Structures are given as C-alpha cells and as structure tokens.
Amino acid sequence: MSFELSDLDKKRSGDFQEGPVTFDAYSEAEVEYNDEGLIDINREHAGSSFLAYFNVVCVVAGTGTLGLPYALRLGGWIGILILFLSWTMSIYTAILLIRCLYANGKRRLSTYKEIATTCFGAVGGWITFFFNAWILLGAPILYMVLSGSNLSELCAGTKGDIGTLNWSIISCAIVAIPFVLVKSMKEVAFMSALGAFATVVVVIIVIVVAAIDHKSLPNIHHDTVIWPQFPIALSTICFSFGGNVVYPHVEASMKRPRDWPKVVAAGLTTCVILYFITAVPGYYVYGDTVQSPVYNSISDGVPKIIAISVMTFHVLTASPILLTSFALDVEEMLNVTVERFGKVKEFLIRACLRILTVVVVGVIGAVIPHFDDLMSLIGSFANCALILIFPIIFYFKLTGIRNKPIYELAWCFLTMLMGVVGLIFGTISSIENLVADFK
C-alpha cells in the first residue's frame, strides 16, 4: 500500500479541499449545478479520466506490494484467492464510497470524514478520523523502520555501520526537515509517481533475481492453506489496497465523474496484476523462507543493493507527505493559523506540533522495529475497516437496505465479514506476533 498522492498546497489557506490529485482540485465554495440539479464542485478545469486512473495507481501501488509474497507464506496458496477477493471487494467499495458523496441528492460531499459525519454525526466523523490517523501515522512509522533497516544493511561492514536504531533516528531527522519547515508540498504528484515507479523497479529486480535464485534453492516448502494465519494474511493483503480515504479527491479531479467505476476498476486491476507477478513468483521461489519486504530474500549483489537503495529513497520522500496530511488536519482542528497567532507564533506552534509528531513516529518505530508484523497490524486495524466495512455501512445508512437485491446484500455481507475477520482476528494475531518478536 502507498498513500503518497496528496494535494496539500492550499489547504492551509482555507480555500482548497485536501486531496490526492496530480492537478488542481477545487474549493467547496466553487460549486455549480450539474445536469441533474445537484450542487457539484467546479469541474471546468478538471482532468481526464486517464489522469484519474494514473492517480489511483499511484495512490494504491506502493510498499505493500513487497509484503505480498510474505502474505502467501503466512496463509499458503489460498492467499491468491484472498488477493482476488480483496481486489473485487476493493473495487466495489470504492464505487459505493463515491455513490455516498452524492446520496443526499442536494450537494456533493467532499471527504470520507464528511460522509461519516453525515451518517453518524460528530462521533462517526471522529471515529473515521481516528482510523485515518492510524494510517497517516502508521505508514511513516513503518517507513522509518524500513529505512533504518535498509540503511543499516547498506552500510554493514563500513564506518556507517552504526546500527538499525541509529539509522532510524537519522531517517526521522531527514524527514523532519521538510516536514517542519514547509507548510505544504507542491511536488506531490512527482513524489507519488516516483513511489509507483520505485515499486515497479523493485518488482522487476525481484522477479529477475528470483528466476536466477530458483535454480539454486532446492527443497522449498509451500502450503496450500494455513488456517491459523489466515486473518493476518488477509490483513497484509488489505494493506496493499488502501486508497479509499483519498478516492473522493481523485474523483473530484475528474472532468467526467460518471467514469469513476471504470477508472477505479482499471486502476485497481493494474495494481492487482503487479501484485500477482510479485506474490506468486516470490512465494514459489522462496516458499516458507520468504521475508517481508521480499527483496530481503533475494541473493546478495548489485541488484539487491539497487532495490534497497530505491525503496529507501522512496520511503524517505513519501513520509513527509503522509505526515503533512496528518499535521494539517490537526492544525485545522486546533485552529493554528497566521490570522489567529501571527506569523512568528504560528510558525513556532506549528513547528512544535510537527517536531512532536516526528518524535512520536521515531519512538514507536524504535520500540517496534518489526516491519512485517507492523505492516499486518496497520492493515488489519485500519485498512480492513476503511476499505471493507465503513463504505458499506455508510452506503446502507444513506440509501437504505430493503431496496437492495438479495445478491447485492449477500456480497455486502461477505465483504463486511472479510473486513471483520481481518479487523478483529488479524489485529489479535498481529499483536500476538509482535509480542512474540520481543521474546
């Protein structure tokens, strides 16, 4: 999963809705009536459906890809079925989520949180914010763990061999510089495209090296299904489909919003193809020895060094975007503005809040330096709810249940069941594995 695509340029000025687009989104104040009389955002300068497709791919395809062979190791080959179901369910809930934006028939809602607030009041909005914050902070923590581990491995045997913990601290310091000094990030689209490109490069390297390693790795064991690890495998896979929180902003950037079902289906299909060509060869070649991220399993050499270097650069550039999105939400809630405090005081308050955020990320990353189980925990606790559970609950709340055909209700029930299994049992399994890591 990657959440790097965020458009944060104008949020602080109050005239821009936050969102993950590679081109201009629009203020809620700039509205117009569409052909059906519903108040919509101004799409006069909106982009094409192809650019929206590119957005979806950049949002979803990320470091989660590299944990999928490990997910098959946890659950066995049945993980392929989970991956297929997660793909189809993610497309379905993404379509439902956008339907919820227009469900009141009067005005298009703008964000995931606003949908939750409309359905269940302030409590619903805050619960959604909590799960969103879990991702916006959890992913950078995961990235700092990965960066520290990668840099430590790259510098092994040199004067830079100072340990994973120290490199994680240095990574936090590197991320803190743009995060603290810059209010918003203009180069978001570039960074997001870079993240998707970095993932593709690493996947290609892994496939090529795995094909070479296959000849020298006899007696590799595979399992058809491992039921006790099923929930945590589901959680790891769900981490790779995290995009629902930002889909409303992607759809807001489209000239033809009616194309959204085609756009999200094409985008997630592109991602799942990338996932299959990573997960299947990775697990087939390395079996029950495969690690997360998968490039740790390939043989040592220049390709592995390139893969580690590319992903380290990616996570260091992606983390400030995620942290800035979280910080802007917090600063907006606390009303930290220049108009209220003045330029100097506003900067000092903002800097203190952001430094505190980086410290929290660094401390948690130092205390829990286990990439694979941390990814599973984030996927199970936050992504299962935001992807598989909440969109369906909101959809039923806004449009009713009795007017749905039985086959749709059955599919919704199965989707929510998958989400609940991942949320409850996946979280429990992830926590148990983390506890075992420290023993």
XYZ file of C-alpha atoms in Angstrom:
439
model
C 0.000 0.000 0.000
C 1.091 3.703 -0.789
C -0.710 6.893 0.313
C 1.743 9.367 -1.103
C -0.614 11.155 -3.507
C -1.972 14.146 -1.591
C -2.634 17.666 -2.743
C -1.913 19.860 0.236
C -0.930 23.108 -1.427
C -3.879 25.267 -0.488
C -5.463 23.564 2.485
C -3.903 25.936 4.989
C -5.356 28.957 3.236
C -8.847 27.513 3.683
C -9.802 27.716 0.001
C -8.822 24.249 -1.033
C -10.058 20.824 -0.082
C -7.224 18.487 0.817
C -6.825 15.669 -1.595
C -4.743 13.318 -3.602
C -4.674 14.703 -7.100
C -1.911 15.393 -9.555
C -3.635 18.508 -10.801
C -5.850 21.204 -9.344
C -8.831 20.258 -7.233
C -11.347 22.899 -6.328
C -12.748 24.767 -3.401
C -16.051 23.700 -1.944
C -17.082 27.310 -2.481
C -16.580 26.923 -6.244
C -19.669 24.870 -6.922
C -22.012 24.528 -9.834
C -25.240 22.679 -10.572
C -24.770 19.603 -12.680
C -27.272 18.351 -15.219
C -29.327 16.693 -12.502
C -29.597 19.807 -10.321
C -27.187 18.552 -7.652
C -24.605 21.048 -6.399
C -21.247 19.754 -7.541
C -17.703 21.077 -7.408
C -16.493 23.158 -10.332
C -15.005 20.778 -12.875
C -14.259 23.357 -15.564
C -10.514 22.757 -15.313
C -10.712 19.132 -14.175
C -8.534 16.471 -15.726
C -9.183 13.437 -17.863
C -10.257 10.016 -16.721
C -6.838 8.684 -17.692
C -5.144 11.039 -15.238
C -7.576 9.883 -12.560
C -6.599 6.291 -13.406
C -2.944 7.291 -13.003
C -3.820 8.808 -9.610
C -5.426 5.584 -8.415
C -2.408 3.523 -9.426
C -0.012 5.949 -7.725
C -2.114 6.010 -4.551
C -2.517 2.264 -4.190
C 0.673 0.708 -5.593
C 3.414 1.081 -3.019
C 5.454 -0.696 -0.392
C 2.537 -3.016 0.395
C 3.381 -4.826 -2.838
C 6.637 -6.039 -1.343
C 4.868 -7.774 1.546
C 2.568 -9.940 -0.569
C 4.890 -12.968 -1.005
C 5.150 -12.989 2.797
C 1.337 -12.892 2.985
C 1.263 -16.106 0.916
C 3.831 -17.601 3.258
C 1.504 -16.832 6.183
C -1.708 -18.115 4.610
C -0.496 -20.524 1.937
C -1.602 -20.588 -1.704
C -5.125 -19.727 -0.595
C -3.735 -16.211 -0.312
C -4.210 -15.943 -4.087
C -7.953 -16.340 -3.522
C -7.810 -13.696 -0.773
C -5.960 -11.393 -3.149
C -8.611 -11.904 -5.819
C -11.466 -11.288 -3.366
C -9.743 -8.221 -1.926
C -9.360 -6.842 -5.450
C -13.022 -7.285 -6.382
C -14.243 -6.075 -2.993
C -11.997 -3.027 -3.104
C -13.405 -2.035 -6.493
C -16.946 -2.484 -5.206
C -16.464 -0.468 -2.008
C -14.614 2.270 -3.911
C -17.664 2.653 -6.168
C -20.009 2.650 -3.153
C -17.934 5.291 -1.408
C -18.293 7.695 -4.334
C -22.017 6.978 -4.519
C -22.224 8.092 -0.888
C -20.843 11.509 -1.894
C -23.992 12.143 -3.944
C -26.508 10.188 -1.858
C -28.274 13.195 -0.305
C -29.313 14.428 -3.767
C -28.554 18.034 -2.885
C -24.812 18.627 -2.566
C -21.738 16.558 -3.238
C -19.901 15.732 -0.030
C -16.142 16.233 -0.106
C -14.312 13.737 2.103
C -14.515 10.327 3.738
C -14.879 12.020 7.114
C -17.763 14.179 5.875
C -19.609 11.061 4.722
C -19.134 9.541 8.189
C -20.301 12.744 9.866
C -23.396 12.881 7.643
C -24.249 9.290 8.566
C -23.479 9.227 12.276
C -22.787 12.782 13.371
C -19.623 14.035 15.024
C -18.943 10.647 16.633
C -18.838 8.956 13.230
C -16.552 11.666 11.897
C -14.125 11.313 14.798
C -14.047 7.514 14.545
C -13.197 7.790 10.854
C -10.540 10.405 11.621
C -9.019 8.032 14.182
C -8.676 5.213 11.641
C -7.376 7.661 9.038
C -4.805 8.986 11.512
C -3.775 5.404 12.269
C -2.758 5.067 8.617
C -1.231 8.538 8.239
C 0.989 7.933 11.268
C 1.312 4.167 10.973
C 2.707 4.224 7.450
C 5.532 6.694 8.299
C 6.389 4.571 11.356
C 6.567 1.560 9.069
C 8.705 3.566 6.630
C 11.155 4.660 9.345
C 11.571 1.030 10.439
C 12.197 0.030 6.818
C 14.570 2.929 6.181
C 16.618 2.227 9.290
C 16.874 -1.461 8.444
C 17.804 -0.755 4.816
C 20.457 1.847 5.603
C 21.968 -0.398 8.256
C 22.202 -3.233 5.738
C 23.689 -0.981 3.051
C 26.369 0.276 5.448
C 27.209 -3.092 7.005
C 30.955 -3.557 7.348
C 31.731 0.132 6.790
C 32.183 3.132 9.079
C 28.491 3.792 8.564
C 27.592 0.553 10.341
C 26.026 2.265 13.364
C 23.019 0.013 13.838
C 19.396 -0.010 12.745
C 18.185 2.161 15.634
C 20.627 4.985 14.903
C 19.792 4.925 11.201
C 16.090 5.071 12.062
C 16.755 8.185 14.149
C 18.736 9.733 11.287
C 15.878 8.886 8.912
C 13.445 10.697 11.210
C 15.733 13.731 11.227
C 15.883 13.736 7.418
C 12.100 13.520 7.158
C 11.628 16.211 9.810
C 13.432 18.910 7.802
C 10.857 19.344 5.005
C 8.002 18.337 7.309
C 8.691 21.088 9.861
C 9.870 23.862 7.542
C 7.329 23.518 4.736
C 3.612 24.083 5.287
C 2.527 22.163 2.203
C 4.089 20.075 -0.545
C 3.939 21.251 -4.155
C 5.864 18.328 -5.595
C 3.241 15.823 -4.515
C 2.452 14.420 -7.945
C 6.147 13.951 -8.706
C 6.724 12.141 -5.405
C 3.692 9.938 -5.892
C 4.701 8.960 -9.411
C 8.200 8.332 -8.067
C 6.770 5.961 -5.466
C 4.888 3.920 -8.061
C 7.943 3.891 -10.345
C 10.210 2.786 -7.478
C 7.866 -0.085 -6.688
C 7.832 -1.255 -10.320
C 11.647 -1.109 -10.488
C 11.999 -3.200 -7.333
C 9.395 -5.706 -8.514
C 11.286 -6.190 -11.793
C 14.543 -6.700 -9.896
C 12.917 -9.233 -7.551
C 11.372 -11.230 -10.415
C 14.609 -11.381 -12.386
C 16.789 -12.326 -9.408
C 14.189 -14.816 -8.131
C 14.270 -16.579 -11.509
C 18.033 -16.899 -11.130
C 17.840 -17.990 -7.470
C 15.246 -20.652 -8.251
C 17.914 -22.917 -9.756
C 19.940 -22.939 -6.533
C 17.129 -23.269 -3.969
C 16.049 -26.922 -3.703
C 13.575 -28.343 -1.166
C 11.493 -25.184 -0.815
C 8.278 -25.874 1.100
C 4.855 -24.466 0.212
C 1.497 -24.771 1.970
C -1.929 -24.864 0.393
C -3.619 -23.229 3.367
C -2.594 -22.256 6.898
C -5.866 -21.511 8.666
C -4.426 -20.092 11.927
C -2.569 -17.418 9.915
C -5.487 -16.657 7.561
C -6.565 -13.378 9.287
C -3.064 -11.923 9.366
C -2.512 -12.864 5.719
C -5.760 -11.054 4.905
C -4.532 -8.023 6.839
C -1.256 -7.872 4.933
C -3.127 -8.085 1.628
C -5.590 -5.367 2.701
C -2.629 -3.081 3.361
C -1.952 -3.234 -0.376
C -5.405 -1.936 -1.341
C -5.540 1.114 0.893
C -6.898 4.040 -1.114
C -10.462 4.669 -0.013
C -9.646 7.671 2.144
C -8.318 9.563 -0.869
C -10.716 8.356 -3.581
C -13.166 11.269 -3.066
C -10.383 13.674 -4.004
C -9.373 11.662 -7.047
C -12.985 11.653 -8.254
C -13.156 15.410 -7.599
C -10.389 15.908 -10.135
C -12.288 14.191 -12.966
C -13.944 16.016 -15.834
C -16.353 13.093 -16.264
C -17.207 11.746 -12.788
C -19.539 9.167 -14.347
C -16.385 7.353 -15.488
C -15.359 6.679 -11.888
C -16.382 2.962 -11.834
C -14.306 2.332 -14.975
C -11.391 4.391 -13.648
C -11.146 2.686 -10.262
C -11.678 -0.765 -11.802
C -8.868 -0.164 -14.309
C -6.564 1.326 -11.667
C -7.020 -1.484 -9.140
C -6.761 -4.085 -11.910
C -3.390 -2.631 -12.904
C -2.291 -2.830 -9.269
C -3.501 -6.408 -8.795
C -1.594 -7.511 -11.910
C 1.528 -6.025 -10.339
C 0.648 -7.824 -7.097
C 0.206 -11.213 -8.764
C 3.506 -11.023 -10.632
C 5.191 -10.177 -7.330
C 3.405 -12.510 -4.931
C 3.293 -15.731 -6.946
C 6.941 -15.887 -8.131
C 8.169 -14.608 -4.762
C 6.395 -17.326 -2.798
C 7.016 -20.016 -5.417
C 10.792 -19.444 -5.423
C 11.427 -18.751 -1.731
C 8.493 -20.612 -0.142
C 8.403 -20.637 3.640
C 11.703 -18.729 3.772
C 10.413 -15.584 2.022
C 10.720 -12.383 4.024
C 8.946 -9.046 4.077
C 9.893 -6.929 2.208
C 10.565 -9.577 -0.417
C 13.847 -8.066 -1.647
C 15.431 -9.250 1.625
C 15.033 -12.781 0.285
C 16.944 -12.358 -2.974
C 20.625 -13.239 -3.201
C 23.215 -10.602 -2.335
C 24.667 -8.494 -5.108
C 24.254 -5.281 -7.059
C 20.539 -5.853 -7.877
C 19.707 -6.198 -4.185
C 21.675 -3.052 -3.357
C 19.790 -1.137 -6.059
C 16.434 -2.421 -4.791
C 17.205 -1.439 -1.192
C 18.507 1.989 -2.239
C 15.494 2.761 -4.445
C 12.963 1.813 -1.771
C 14.843 3.700 0.933
C 14.769 6.870 -1.146
C 11.084 6.289 -1.831
C 10.061 5.934 1.837
C 12.120 8.979 2.859
C 10.333 11.151 0.274
C 6.893 9.645 0.931
C 6.870 10.043 4.708
C 6.742 13.891 4.759
C 3.628 13.812 2.553
C 1.736 11.490 4.882
C 2.877 13.351 7.985
C 1.950 16.707 6.461
C -1.545 15.458 5.706
C -1.950 14.407 9.348
C -0.430 17.636 10.656
C -2.698 19.846 8.551
C -5.742 18.018 9.890
C -4.580 18.537 13.476
C -3.639 22.178 12.901
C -7.007 22.805 11.286
C -8.819 21.311 14.284
C -6.709 23.388 16.683
C -7.189 26.489 14.512
C -3.452 27.140 14.225
C -3.487 29.996 11.719
C -1.488 33.110 10.942
C -4.620 35.217 11.381
C -5.039 33.973 14.940
C -1.450 33.875 16.194
C 0.635 35.941 13.766
C 3.413 34.611 11.541
C 6.102 34.007 14.168
C 3.910 32.450 16.842
C 2.036 30.385 14.265
C 5.318 29.010 12.912
C 6.590 28.164 16.410
C 3.367 26.382 17.377
C 3.294 24.515 14.076
C 6.972 23.573 14.381
C 6.474 22.265 17.930
C 3.471 20.170 16.899
C 5.318 18.705 13.939
C 8.520 18.022 15.856
C 6.413 16.246 18.486
C 4.789 14.202 15.704
C 8.189 13.148 14.323
C 9.388 12.245 17.831
C 6.325 10.042 18.367
C 6.891 8.347 15.000
C 10.572 7.821 15.792
C 9.976 6.446 19.286
C 7.308 3.976 18.161
C 9.487 2.908 15.229
C 12.413 2.358 17.607
C 10.310 0.377 20.075
C 8.624 -1.785 17.398
C 11.313 -2.419 14.744
C 9.492 -5.300 13.038
C 8.410 -4.409 9.507
C 6.320 -7.472 8.634
C 4.187 -7.636 11.775
C 3.829 -3.857 11.925
C 2.500 -3.854 8.343
C -0.010 -6.548 9.292
C -1.179 -4.558 12.325
C -1.750 -1.408 10.268
C -3.533 -3.389 7.569
C -5.773 -5.271 9.969
C -6.764 -2.450 12.289
C -7.186 0.451 9.887
C -7.391 -0.727 6.291
C -9.872 -3.549 6.901
C -12.272 -1.033 8.434
C -11.754 1.792 5.931
C -11.836 -0.460 2.854
C -14.211 -3.323 3.603
C -16.537 -2.233 6.423
C -17.227 1.516 6.611
C -18.166 2.140 2.929
C -20.905 -0.494 3.092
C -22.257 0.759 6.427
C -22.350 4.331 5.100
C -23.988 3.179 1.863
C -26.764 1.347 3.697
C -27.251 4.242 6.096
C -27.631 6.782 3.273
C -29.595 4.706 0.752
C -31.385 2.048 2.784
C -31.218 -1.756 2.891
C -34.632 -3.011 1.803
C -34.297 -1.559 -1.692
C -31.226 -3.703 -2.456
C -31.424 -7.021 -4.347
C -30.593 -10.145 -2.391
C -27.394 -10.855 -4.349
C -26.033 -7.383 -3.510
C -26.865 -7.853 0.170
C -25.096 -11.230 0.111
C -21.998 -9.709 -1.491
C -22.013 -6.851 1.027
C -22.304 -9.348 3.878
C -19.347 -11.367 2.569
C -17.280 -8.193 2.149
C -18.042 -6.998 5.669
C -17.354 -10.488 7.037
C -13.901 -10.410 5.447
C -13.349 -6.981 6.959
C -14.461 -8.043 10.436
C -12.267 -11.164 10.335
C -9.277 -9.068 9.327
C -10.067 -6.303 11.811
C -10.620 -8.476 14.892
C -8.647 -11.666 14.388
C -5.978 -10.047 12.213
C -5.338 -7.384 14.838
C -5.157 -10.003 17.584
C -2.758 -12.155 15.543
C -0.599 -9.134 14.658
C -0.336 -8.096 18.299
C 0.486 -11.667 19.344
C 3.233 -11.847 16.718
C 4.643 -8.506 17.830
C 4.694 -9.729 21.425
C 6.483 -12.888 20.277
C 9.045 -10.741 18.425
C 10.162 -9.246 21.727
C 10.555 -12.601 23.484
